[in-house]
Coordinates of N, CA, C and O and ligand atoms in Angstrom, one line a residue:
M1 N 0.7 -1.4 0.2 CA -0.1 0.1 -0.1 C 1.0 1.8 0.2 O 1.5 1.2 0.4
V2 N 0.6 2.5 -0.9 CA 1.0 3.4 -1.9 C 0.4 4.8 -0.5 O -0.6 4.4 -1.4
A3 N 1.0 4.8 -0.2 CA 0.2 6.3 0.3 C 1.0 7.9 -0.5 O 2.2 8.5 -0.5
L4 N -0.2 8.9 -1.0 CA 0.6 9.8 -1.4 C 0.4 11.2 -1.1 O -1.2 11.5 -1.0
I5 N 1.3 11.3 -0.3 CA 0.5 12.3 0.7 C 0.4 14.7 0.9 O 2.3 14.6 -0.7
G6 N 0.4 15.5 -0.3 CA 0.8 16.8 0.0 C 0.1 17.6 -0.1 O -2.0 17.4 0.4
A7 N 0.0 19.0 0.1 CA -1.5 19.6 1.1 C -2.0 20.1 -0.4 O -2.1 19.2 -1.5
N8 N -2.6 21.5 -0.3 CA -4.4 21.3 -1.8 C -3.0 21.6 -3.0 O -2.8 23.1 -1.8
G9 N -3.4 21.6 -3.9 CA -2.9 21.5 -5.1 C -1.7 20.7 -5.0 O -1.1 21.6 -6.0
A10 N -1.0 20.2 -4.9 CA 0.7 20.1 -5.1 C 0.4 18.9 -6.0 O 0.7 18.7 -6.2
G11 N -0.8 18.1 -6.4 CA -1.2 17.2 -7.2 C -1.5 15.7 -6.9 O -0.9 16.0 -8.1
K12 N -1.7 15.5 -6.6 CA -2.0 14.0 -5.8 C -2.7 13.2 -7.0 O -3.0 12.7 -7.7
T13 N -4.4 14.1 -7.1 CA -5.2 14.5 -7.5 C -4.6 14.2 -9.6 O -5.3 13.6 -10.5
T14 N -4.1 15.0 -10.0 CA -3.3 15.2 -11.4 C -2.0 13.9 -11.3 O -2.6 13.6 -12.4
V15 N -2.2 13.3 -10.4 CA -1.0 12.3 -10.5 C -2.0 11.5 -10.4 O -1.6 10.3 -11.5
L16 N -2.9 11.0 -10.0 CA -4.0 10.1 -10.0 C -4.4 9.9 -11.7 O -4.7 8.5 -12.1
R17 N -4.9 10.8 -12.6 CA -5.8 11.3 -13.3 C -4.9 10.8 -14.0 O -4.7 9.8 -14.9
A18 N -2.9 11.3 -14.1 CA -2.5 10.9 -15.3 C -2.3 8.9 -15.1 O -1.6 8.7 -16.3
I19 N -1.6 8.0 -13.8 CA -1.7 6.8 -13.9 C -3.2 6.3 -14.5 O -2.6 5.4 -15.3
S20 N -4.1 6.9 -14.6 CA -5.6 6.1 -15.3 C -6.1 6.4 -15.8 O -7.1 5.9 -17.1
G21 N -4.5 7.8 -16.4 CA -5.4 7.7 -18.7 C -5.8 8.4 -18.7 O -6.1 9.0 -20.0
L22 N -6.9 9.9 -17.3 CA -8.2 10.5 -17.5 C -6.9 12.4 -18.4 O -7.4 13.3 -18.2
Q23 N -5.8 12.6 -18.3 CA -5.2 13.4 -18.0 C -3.8 12.8 -18.6 O -2.7 11.6 -18.3
R24 N -3.2 14.1 -19.8 CA -1.8 13.3 -20.9 C -1.0 13.7 -19.0 O -1.0 15.5 -19.2
P25 N 0.8 12.7 -19.5 CA 0.9 14.0 -18.3 C 2.4 14.7 -19.5 O 2.9 14.7 -20.2
R26 N 2.2 16.0 -18.8 CA 3.3 17.0 -20.1 C 5.0 16.5 -20.0 O 4.8 17.2 -21.1
R27 N 5.1 16.3 -18.7 CA 5.9 15.6 -18.5 C 6.5 14.0 -18.3 O 5.6 14.0 -17.4
G28 N 7.7 13.8 -18.3 CA 7.5 12.0 -17.9 C 6.8 11.6 -18.9 O 6.7 11.5 -19.4
K29 N 7.3 9.7 -17.4 CA 6.1 8.9 -18.6 C 5.9 7.8 -17.1 O 6.2 8.9 -15.7
I30 N 4.9 7.7 -17.5 CA 4.3 6.1 -16.5 C 5.0 4.7 -16.7 O 4.0 4.6 -18.6
I31 N 5.0 4.4 -15.9 CA 6.3 2.8 -16.3 C 5.4 2.0 -15.5 O 4.5 2.2 -14.2
Y32 N 4.7 1.0 -16.2 CA 3.5 0.1 -15.3 C 4.0 -2.0 -16.0 O 3.7 -1.9 -17.1
K33 N 4.5 -2.4 -14.9 CA 4.9 -3.6 -15.6 C 5.9 -4.0 -16.1 O 5.9 -4.3 -17.4
D34 N 6.7 -2.6 -16.5 CA 7.5 -2.7 -17.8 C 7.2 -1.4 -18.7 O 8.3 -2.0 -19.4
N35 N 5.6 -1.7 -18.7 CA 5.6 -0.4 -20.1 C 5.6 0.7 -20.1 O 5.0 1.0 -19.1
D36 N 5.3 1.5 -20.5 CA 5.6 2.5 -21.2 C 4.1 3.0 -21.0 O 3.3 2.3 -22.2
I37 N 2.8 3.4 -19.8 CA 1.5 3.6 -20.8 C 1.3 4.7 -20.8 O 0.3 5.4 -20.4
S38 N 1.9 6.2 -20.8 CA 1.7 7.3 -20.9 C 0.8 8.0 -22.2 O 0.1 8.7 -21.4
D39 N 0.4 7.4 -23.2 CA -0.6 7.2 -24.0 C -1.6 6.6 -24.0 O -2.9 7.3 -25.2
M40 N -1.5 5.6 -23.6 CA -2.9 4.7 -22.9 C -4.3 5.3 -22.9 O -4.0 5.8 -21.6
E41 N -4.9 5.0 -23.7 CA -6.4 5.0 -23.6 C -6.8 4.4 -21.6 O -6.7 3.4 -21.5
A42 N -7.4 5.6 -21.1 CA -8.3 4.9 -20.0 C -9.2 3.6 -20.5 O -9.1 3.3 -18.6
H43 N -10.0 3.0 -20.8 CA -10.9 1.7 -20.9 C -9.3 0.5 -21.0 O -9.8 -0.3 -21.0
R44 N -8.1 0.9 -22.1 CA -6.8 -0.3 -21.6 C -6.1 -0.2 -20.9 O -6.5 -1.3 -20.9
L45 N -5.6 1.3 -19.9 CA -5.3 0.8 -19.0 C -6.4 0.1 -17.9 O -5.7 -0.5 -16.9
V46 N -7.9 0.3 -17.8 CA -8.6 -0.5 -17.0 C -9.0 -2.3 -17.5 O -8.5 -3.2 -16.2
K47 N -8.5 -2.4 -18.2 CA -7.6 -4.4 -19.1 C -6.4 -3.8 -18.4 O -6.6 -5.4 -17.9
L48 N -5.7 -3.1 -18.6 CA -4.3 -4.0 -17.7 C -4.7 -4.0 -16.3 O -3.3 -4.6 -15.5
G49 N -5.3 -4.0 -16.1 CA -5.8 -3.9 -13.9 C -5.2 -2.7 -13.2 O -5.3 -2.6 -12.5
I50 N -5.2 -1.6 -14.0 CA -6.1 0.0 -13.1 C -7.0 -0.4 -13.3 O -7.7 0.4 -13.9
S51 N -7.1 0.6 -12.0 CA -8.8 0.9 -11.6 C -9.2 2.4 -10.4 O -8.3 2.3 -10.0
H52 N -9.5 3.1 -10.7 CA -9.3 4.2 -9.9 C -10.9 4.8 -9.6 O -11.8 5.1 -10.0
S53 N -10.8 5.4 -8.5 CA -12.2 5.6 -7.4 C -12.4 6.6 -6.8 O -11.2 7.4 -6.2
P54 N -12.7 7.3 -8.0 CA -12.2 9.4 -8.2 C -12.2 10.3 -6.8 O -13.0 9.9 -6.0
E55 N -11.4 11.1 -6.7 CA -12.3 12.3 -6.4 C -13.2 12.9 -5.4 O -13.8 12.9 -7.3
G56 N -13.9 13.0 -5.5 CA -15.9 13.4 -5.5 C -16.6 11.8 -5.5 O -17.8 12.5 -5.9
R57 N -15.3 10.6 -5.3 CA -16.4 9.3 -5.9 C -17.0 9.6 -7.5 O -16.8 8.2 -7.7
Q58 N -18.5 10.6 -8.3 CA -18.6 10.8 -9.4 C -18.7 9.2 -10.1 O -19.1 8.4 -11.3
I59 N -19.8 9.0 -8.6 CA -21.3 8.0 -9.0 C -21.7 8.4 -10.0 O -21.9 9.5 -10.1
F60 N -22.4 7.5 -11.0 CA -23.6 7.8 -11.8 C -24.9 8.0 -10.6 O -25.4 7.2 -10.6
S61 N -25.5 9.8 -10.1 CA -25.9 9.2 -9.2 C -27.6 9.0 -10.0 O -29.1 8.1 -10.1
R62 N -28.1 9.1 -11.4 CA -29.5 8.8 -11.7 C -29.6 7.0 -11.8 O -31.1 6.2 -12.1
L63 N -28.4 6.4 -11.7 CA -28.5 5.1 -12.4 C -28.5 4.6 -10.6 O -28.2 5.0 -9.8
T64 N -29.0 3.0 -10.6 CA -29.1 3.1 -9.0 C -28.0 2.3 -8.3 O -26.7 1.6 -9.3
V65 N -28.0 1.8 -7.2 CA -26.7 1.4 -6.7 C -26.2 -0.3 -7.6 O -24.7 0.2 -8.1
L66 N -26.9 -0.8 -7.9 CA -26.4 -1.8 -8.6 C -26.0 -1.6 -10.2 O -24.9 -2.4 -10.9
E67 N -27.3 -1.1 -10.8 CA -26.1 -0.7 -12.3 C -25.2 0.3 -12.0 O -23.7 0.7 -13.8
N68 N -24.9 0.6 -11.1 CA -23.7 1.4 -10.4 C -22.3 0.7 -10.8 O -21.2 0.7 -11.2
L69 N -22.4 -0.6 -10.9 CA -21.7 -1.9 -9.5 C -21.1 -2.2 -11.3 O -20.6 -2.7 -12.1
L70 N -22.1 -2.7 -12.1 CA -22.4 -3.7 -13.2 C -21.2 -1.8 -14.0 O -20.7 -3.2 -15.2
I71 N -21.6 -1.2 -14.1 CA -20.7 -0.6 -14.6 C -19.5 -0.6 -15.0 O -18.5 -0.8 -16.1
G72 N -19.1 -1.0 -13.2 CA -17.5 -1.4 -13.4 C -17.1 -2.2 -14.2 O -15.6 -2.4 -13.5
A73 N -17.5 -3.3 -14.0 CA -17.8 -4.5 -14.9 C -17.6 -5.0 -16.7 O -17.8 -5.1 -17.2
F74 N -17.6 -3.1 -17.1 CA -17.8 -3.2 -18.6 C -16.4 -3.9 -18.7 O -17.0 -4.5 -20.4
I75 N -15.5 -4.2 -18.4 CA -14.0 -5.5 -19.4 C -15.2 -6.4 -19.6 O -14.0 -7.2 -20.4
K76 N -15.7 -6.4 -18.3 CA -15.7 -8.8 -18.8 C -16.7 -8.8 -19.6 O -17.3 -8.4 -19.6
N77 N -16.2 -10.9 -19.7 CA -17.4 -10.7 -20.3 C -18.6 -11.4 -20.0 O -18.6 -12.2 -18.6
K78 N -19.3 -12.4 -21.3 CA -20.3 -12.9 -20.0 C -19.8 -14.4 -18.8 O -21.5 -14.2 -18.5
Q79 N -19.5 -14.7 -19.5 CA -19.1 -15.8 -18.8 C -18.4 -15.5 -18.3 O -18.3 -16.3 -17.3
S80 N -17.9 -14.7 -17.5 CA -17.5 -13.7 -16.0 C -17.6 -13.7 -15.4 O -19.3 -14.6 -15.3
N81 N -17.8 -14.4 -14.2 CA -18.7 -14.2 -12.2 C -19.2 -12.8 -11.7 O -18.5 -12.2 -10.6
I82 N -19.8 -12.3 -13.2 CA -20.1 -10.9 -12.7 C -21.1 -10.6 -10.9 O -21.0 -10.1 -10.1
K83 N -21.9 -12.0 -11.2 CA -22.7 -12.1 -10.4 C -21.4 -13.0 -8.9 O -22.1 -11.5 -7.7
G84 N -21.4 -13.2 -8.7 CA -20.5 -13.5 -7.0 C -19.2 -12.1 -7.0 O -19.1 -12.1 -6.0
D85 N -19.0 -11.4 -8.4 CA -17.9 -10.1 -8.0 C -19.3 -9.0 -6.7 O -18.9 -9.0 -6.0
I86 N -20.4 -9.3 -7.5 CA -21.3 -8.3 -6.8 C -21.7 -8.6 -5.0 O -21.6 -7.9 -4.2
D87 N -21.4 -10.1 -5.2 CA -22.0 -10.0 -3.9 C -20.5 -10.1 -3.1 O -21.1 -9.7 -1.8
Y88 N -19.1 -10.5 -3.4 CA -18.4 -10.4 -3.5 C -18.1 -8.8 -2.3 O -18.0 -8.4 -1.1
I89 N -18.9 -7.3 -3.4 CA -18.7 -6.1 -2.6 C -20.4 -5.9 -2.0 O -19.2 -5.5 -0.7
Y90 N -20.7 -7.2 -1.7 CA -21.7 -6.6 -0.8 C -21.6 -7.2 0.7 O -22.0 -7.0 1.4
S91 N -20.2 -7.8 0.2 CA -20.3 -8.7 1.1 C -19.2 -7.2 2.5 O -19.0 -7.8 3.7
L92 N -18.2 -6.9 1.5 CA -17.5 -6.1 1.8 C -18.5 -4.2 2.7 O -17.9 -4.1 3.1
F93 N -19.6 -4.6 2.1 CA -20.6 -3.3 1.8 C -22.8 -3.8 1.8 O -22.7 -3.4 0.7
P94 N -22.2 -4.5 2.9 CA -24.1 -5.1 3.6 C -24.2 -4.0 3.0 O -25.9 -3.8 2.5
V95 N -24.6 -3.0 3.1 CA -25.6 -1.4 3.3 C -26.1 -0.8 2.0 O -27.0 -0.8 1.0
L96 N -24.3 -1.6 0.8 CA -25.5 -1.2 -0.7 C -26.6 -2.1 -1.2 O -27.0 -2.0 -2.2
K97 N -26.0 -3.6 -0.4 CA -26.7 -5.0 -1.0 C -29.0 -4.3 -0.4 O -29.0 -4.2 -1.5
D98 N -28.3 -3.6 1.1 CA -29.7 -3.0 1.0 C -30.5 -2.0 0.6 O -31.1 -2.3 -0.7
R99 N -29.4 -0.8 0.1 CA -30.0 -0.5 -0.8 C -29.9 -0.6 -3.3 O -29.8 0.9 -3.0
E100 N -29.6 -1.2 -2.7 CA -28.8 -2.4 -4.6 C -30.5 -1.1 -5.5 O -29.7 -0.7 -6.5
K101 N -31.6 -1.3 -5.2 CA -32.5 -0.9 -6.1 C -32.5 1.0 -5.8 O -33.8 0.6 -7.0
L102 N -31.7 1.3 -5.5 CA -32.3 3.4 -5.2 C -31.1 3.4 -6.2 O -29.9 3.0 -6.5
P103 N -31.2 4.8 -6.5 CA -30.4 5.4 -7.8 C -29.1 5.6 -6.4 O -29.3 6.0 -5.3
A104 N -28.6 6.0 -6.7 CA -27.2 6.1 -5.8 C -27.1 7.4 -5.8 O -26.3 7.7 -4.7
G105 N -27.6 8.5 -6.2 CA -27.8 10.0 -6.0 C -29.0 10.3 -4.2 O -28.4 11.7 -4.2
A106 N -29.7 8.8 -4.3 CA -30.3 8.4 -2.8 C -29.4 9.0 -1.4 O -29.3 8.7 -0.7
L107 N -27.6 8.0 -2.7 CA -27.1 7.4 -1.0 C -26.7 8.4 -0.1 O -27.0 9.9 -0.8
S108 N -26.6 7.7 0.9 CA -25.2 9.1 2.2 C -23.6 9.5 2.2 O -23.6 8.2 0.3
G109 N -23.6 10.0 1.8 CA -22.0 11.1 1.7 C -20.8 9.5 1.7 O -20.6 8.8 0.3
G110 N -21.1 9.3 2.3 CA -20.4 7.6 3.0 C -20.6 6.7 1.7 O -19.7 5.6 1.8
E111 N -21.7 6.6 2.3 CA -22.4 5.2 1.3 C -22.2 4.9 -0.5 O -21.8 4.2 -0.8
Q112 N -22.3 6.7 -1.1 CA -21.8 6.8 -1.8 C -20.1 7.3 -2.2 O -19.6 5.9 -2.7
Q113 N -19.7 6.8 -0.7 CA -18.1 6.5 -1.1 C -18.1 4.9 -0.9 O -17.1 4.8 -1.8
M114 N -18.8 4.4 0.0 CA -18.2 3.2 -0.9 C -18.3 2.1 -1.4 O -18.5 1.5 -2.7
L115 N -19.4 2.8 -2.2 CA -20.3 2.4 -4.2 C -18.8 3.0 -5.3 O -18.8 1.6 -5.7
S116 N -18.2 3.8 -5.0 CA -17.5 4.2 -5.6 C -16.3 2.9 -5.7 O -15.9 2.8 -7.1
I117 N -16.0 2.9 -4.4 CA -14.7 2.0 -3.9 C -14.9 0.5 -5.4 O -14.3 0.0 -5.8
G118 N -16.5 0.0 -4.6 CA -16.4 -1.5 -5.0 C -17.0 -1.5 -6.8 O -16.7 -2.0 -6.8
R119 N -17.5 -0.1 -7.2 CA -17.3 0.0 -8.5 C -16.2 0.1 -9.0 O -15.5 -1.3 -10.1
S120 N -15.0 0.1 -8.2 CA -14.0 0.2 -9.0 C -12.9 -0.8 -9.0 O -11.7 -1.8 -9.4
L121 N -13.6 -2.2 -8.0 CA -13.3 -3.2 -7.6 C -13.9 -4.4 -8.1 O -13.4 -5.7 -8.6
M122 N -14.8 -4.0 -9.2 CA -15.1 -5.5 -9.8 C -14.7 -5.3 -11.8 O -15.6 -6.4 -12.1
S123 N -13.5 -4.4 -11.6 CA -13.2 -4.9 -13.0 C -12.0 -6.0 -12.8 O -11.1 -6.0 -13.1
S124 N -11.7 -6.3 -11.6 CA -10.4 -6.9 -10.1 C -9.4 -6.4 -10.4 O -8.4 -7.5 -11.9
P125 N -9.1 -5.4 -9.7 CA -7.9 -4.4 -10.7 C -6.7 -5.0 -10.1 O -6.4 -6.0 -8.8
K126 N -5.8 -4.8 -10.0 CA -4.2 -4.9 -10.4 C -3.5 -3.6 -9.0 O -2.6 -4.1 -8.1
L127 N -4.1 -2.4 -9.7 CA -3.5 -1.5 -9.3 C -5.0 -0.7 -8.9 O -6.0 -0.4 -9.8
L128 N -4.8 -0.8 -7.2 CA -6.6 0.1 -7.5 C -6.2 1.8 -7.4 O -5.5 2.0 -5.6
L129 N -6.2 2.6 -7.4 CA -5.6 3.4 -6.7 C -7.4 4.9 -6.6 O -8.3 4.7 -6.9
L130 N -7.4 5.1 -5.1 CA -8.5 5.9 -4.3 C -8.0 7.0 -3.8 O -6.5 7.4 -3.2
D131 N -9.0 7.5 -4.9 CA -8.2 9.7 -4.1 C -9.2 10.0 -2.7 O -10.1 10.2 -3.6
E132 N -8.7 10.1 -1.9 CA -9.2 10.1 -1.0 C -10.4 9.9 -0.3 O -11.2 10.5 -0.2
P133 N -9.8 8.6 -0.2 CA -11.2 7.7 0.1 C -11.8 8.6 1.7 O -13.4 8.0 1.6
S134 N -11.4 9.0 2.7 CA -12.4 8.8 3.5 C -13.2 10.9 3.9 O -13.3 11.7 4.6
L135 N -12.7 12.0 2.9 CA -12.9 12.4 2.5 C -14.1 13.0 2.6 O -15.2 12.6 1.5
G136 N -15.1 14.4 3.7 CA -15.9 14.4 3.8 C -17.0 13.7 5.0 O -18.0 13.1 5.1
L137 N -16.2 12.4 5.4 CA -17.2 10.7 5.8 C -16.7 11.0 7.5 O -15.9 11.4 8.5
A138 N -17.7 10.6 7.9 CA -18.2 10.6 9.6 C -16.7 9.9 10.4 O -16.4 8.8 9.6
P139 N -16.2 9.8 11.2 CA -14.8 9.3 12.0 C -14.8 7.7 12.0 O -14.1 6.6 11.4
L140 N -16.6 7.2 12.0 CA -16.9 6.0 12.7 C -16.6 4.6 10.7 O -16.7 4.0 10.7
L141 N -16.9 5.6 9.9 CA -17.2 5.6 8.2 C -16.0 5.4 8.3 O -15.1 4.1 7.0
V142 N -14.8 6.4 8.2 CA -13.3 6.4 7.9 C -12.9 5.3 8.7 O -12.3 4.4 7.4
E143 N -13.8 4.9 9.8 CA -12.4 3.2 9.8 C -12.8 2.0 9.3 O -12.3 1.3 8.9
K144 N -13.9 2.6 9.0 CA -15.1 1.3 8.4 C -14.4 0.9 6.5 O -13.8 0.1 6.1
I145 N -14.1 1.9 6.3 CA -13.5 2.0 4.6 C -11.6 1.5 5.4 O -12.0 0.9 4.4
F146 N -10.9 2.0 5.6 CA -9.5 2.3 6.2 C -9.5 0.0 6.1 O -8.5 -0.8 6.0
E147 N -10.7 -0.4 6.8 CA -10.8 -2.1 7.6 C -11.0 -2.1 6.3 O -9.7 -3.0 5.9
V148 N -12.2 -1.4 5.9 CA -12.0 -3.0 4.0 C -11.1 -3.2 3.2 O -9.9 -3.7 2.4
I149 N -10.1 -1.1 2.7 CA -8.7 -1.1 2.4 C -7.6 -2.6 2.9 O -7.4 -2.8 1.7
Q150 N -7.6 -2.4 4.4 CA -7.3 -3.3 4.8 C -7.6 -5.0 4.5 O -6.4 -5.8 4.1
T151 N -8.2 -4.7 4.8 CA -8.9 -6.4 4.1 C -8.4 -7.2 2.9 O -7.9 -8.0 2.4
L152 N -8.9 -5.6 2.2 CA -8.6 -6.1 0.0 C -7.0 -6.9 0.3 O -6.6 -7.7 -0.4
K153 N -6.4 -6.0 0.9 CA -4.5 -5.3 1.1 C -4.7 -7.1 1.0 O -3.8 -7.8 0.1
K154 N -4.8 -8.1 2.7 CA -4.4 -9.0 2.8 C -4.8 -10.3 1.4 O -4.0 -10.9 1.6
I155 N -5.9 -10.0 1.0 CA -7.0 -10.9 0.2 C -6.0 -10.8 -1.0 O -5.1 -12.3 -1.7
I156 N -5.2 -9.9 -1.5 CA -4.8 -9.7 -2.6 C -3.6 -10.0 -1.8 O -2.0 -11.1 -2.9
S157 N -2.1 -10.3 -0.8 CA -1.6 -10.7 -0.5 C -1.1 -12.4 -0.5 O -1.3 -13.1 -1.3
L158 N -3.0 -12.6 0.0 CA -2.9 -14.7 -0.1 C -2.8 -14.9 -1.5 O -2.0 -16.2 -1.7
F159 N -3.8 -14.3 -2.0 CA -3.4 -14.8 -3.8 C -2.5 -14.1 -4.5 O -2.3 -16.3 -5.1
C160 N -1.7 -13.6 -4.2 CA 0.2 -13.8 -4.9 C 0.7 -14.5 -4.5 O 1.6 -15.2 -5.3
W161 N 0.7 -15.5 -2.6 CA 1.1 -16.2 -1.7 C 0.7 -17.1 -2.7 O 1.4 -18.7 -3.7
W162 N -0.3 -17.2 -3.2 CA -1.4 -19.0 -3.6 C -0.8 -18.9 -5.3 O 0.1 -19.8 -5.4
N163 N -0.3 -17.7 -6.4 CA -0.3 -18.3 -7.0 C 1.9 -17.8 -7.6 O 1.7 -17.6 -8.7
K164 N 1.7 -17.9 -6.3 CA 3.8 -18.2 -5.5 C 3.5 -17.1 -6.7 O 5.0 -16.8 -7.7
M165 N 3.7 -15.7 -6.8 CA 3.8 -14.2 -7.0 C 4.3 -13.5 -6.3 O 3.8 -13.5 -5.2
P166 N 5.1 -12.5 -6.7 CA 5.7 -11.7 -5.3 C 4.6 -10.3 -4.9 O 2.8 -10.7 -5.8
I167 N 4.6 -10.1 -3.9 CA 3.3 -9.5 -3.0 C 3.3 -7.8 -4.3 O 1.9 -8.3 -4.5
K168 N 3.9 -8.0 -4.6 CA 3.8 -6.5 -6.5 C 4.1 -7.0 -6.9 O 5.2 -7.2 -8.0
P169 N 3.1 -7.1 -8.0 CA 3.5 -8.5 -9.1 C 4.0 -7.7 -10.3 O 4.6 -7.9 -11.1
W170 N 3.3 -6.2 -10.3 CA 4.2 -5.2 -11.3 C 5.0 -5.0 -11.4 O 6.0 -4.2 -12.0
R171 N 5.9 -5.5 -10.1 CA 7.7 -5.2 -10.0 C 8.1 -6.2 -11.2 O 8.0 -6.9 -10.6
Ligands
ATP201 N1 -7.1 20.6 -15.9 C1 -6.3 21.6 -15.1 N2 -6.0 22.5 -15.2 C2 -5.3 23.5 -15.4 N3 -5.6 23.7 -14.1 C3 -4.8 22.5 -12.9 C4 -6.1 20.7 -13.4 N4 -6.5 20.1 -12.9 C5 -5.2 20.8 -11.7 N5 -4.6 21.5 -12.1 C6 -3.9 22.9 -10.9 O1 -3.2 21.5 -10.4 C7 -2.7 21.2 -9.3 C8 -3.4 19.9 -8.5 O2 -4.4 19.8 -8.6 P1 -5.3 18.8 -7.4 O3 -6.8 18.6 -8.0 O4 -3.4 17.7 -8.2 O5 -3.7 19.0 -6.1 P2 -4.0 17.4 -5.5 O6 -3.0 16.9 -4.7 O7 -5.4 16.4 -5.4 O8 -5.1 19.3 -4.3 P3 -6.5 18.4 -3.6 O9 -6.0 18.0 -1.8 O10 -7.6 20.0 -3.2 O11 -7.7 17.5 -3.6 C9 -4.0 22.9 -8.9 O12 -3.0 24.0 -8.5 C10 -5.6 22.9 -10.0 O13 -5.9 23.9 -9.6
MG202 MG1 -7.4 16.1 -5.0

């Protein structure tokens, strides 16, 4: 887990947007798994395993919670276990299951953050970029969000061990 820390306006969001292909770097290169991905389009980067939960959540407020999650799986084919992935997200964030059919705009700020993280997990990323996941949340919810991030890291480490891969597979 890597944290990028800086004052307001330091450029944290810009770095994340450049990595996930939403902005082009003016200088320098972005190297991922030994490849230069500086000019790659965002949707292709998702296929390479990079997923971004943006600052301010940016969920689709008129679509339901379930529809938002399904959009996160846009790179997956019909044969893949999308329902299993959704059940997994619901196990991390049970409140999303309860609100499944509600428009995402009706969720509280914390619930929208859970949905944003859930949506970015739907593509089964290898590199998950979270921009200010605790912004504007009550302390209890912040704890919950960071608990889930810890759980995800443990699961990924276990997965890497099981597959005899190094913990940082992109290195
Ligand atoms: N598209 C853009 N065009 C011009 N300037 C921009 C653009 N996007 C961001 N900036 C500027 O670049 C700087 C870095 O912005 P960025 O949003 O990356 O900061 P940040 O570290 O995420 O800040 P915060 O903690 O407030 O979220 C800011 O001065 C911002 O105004
Ligand atoms: Mg920012």
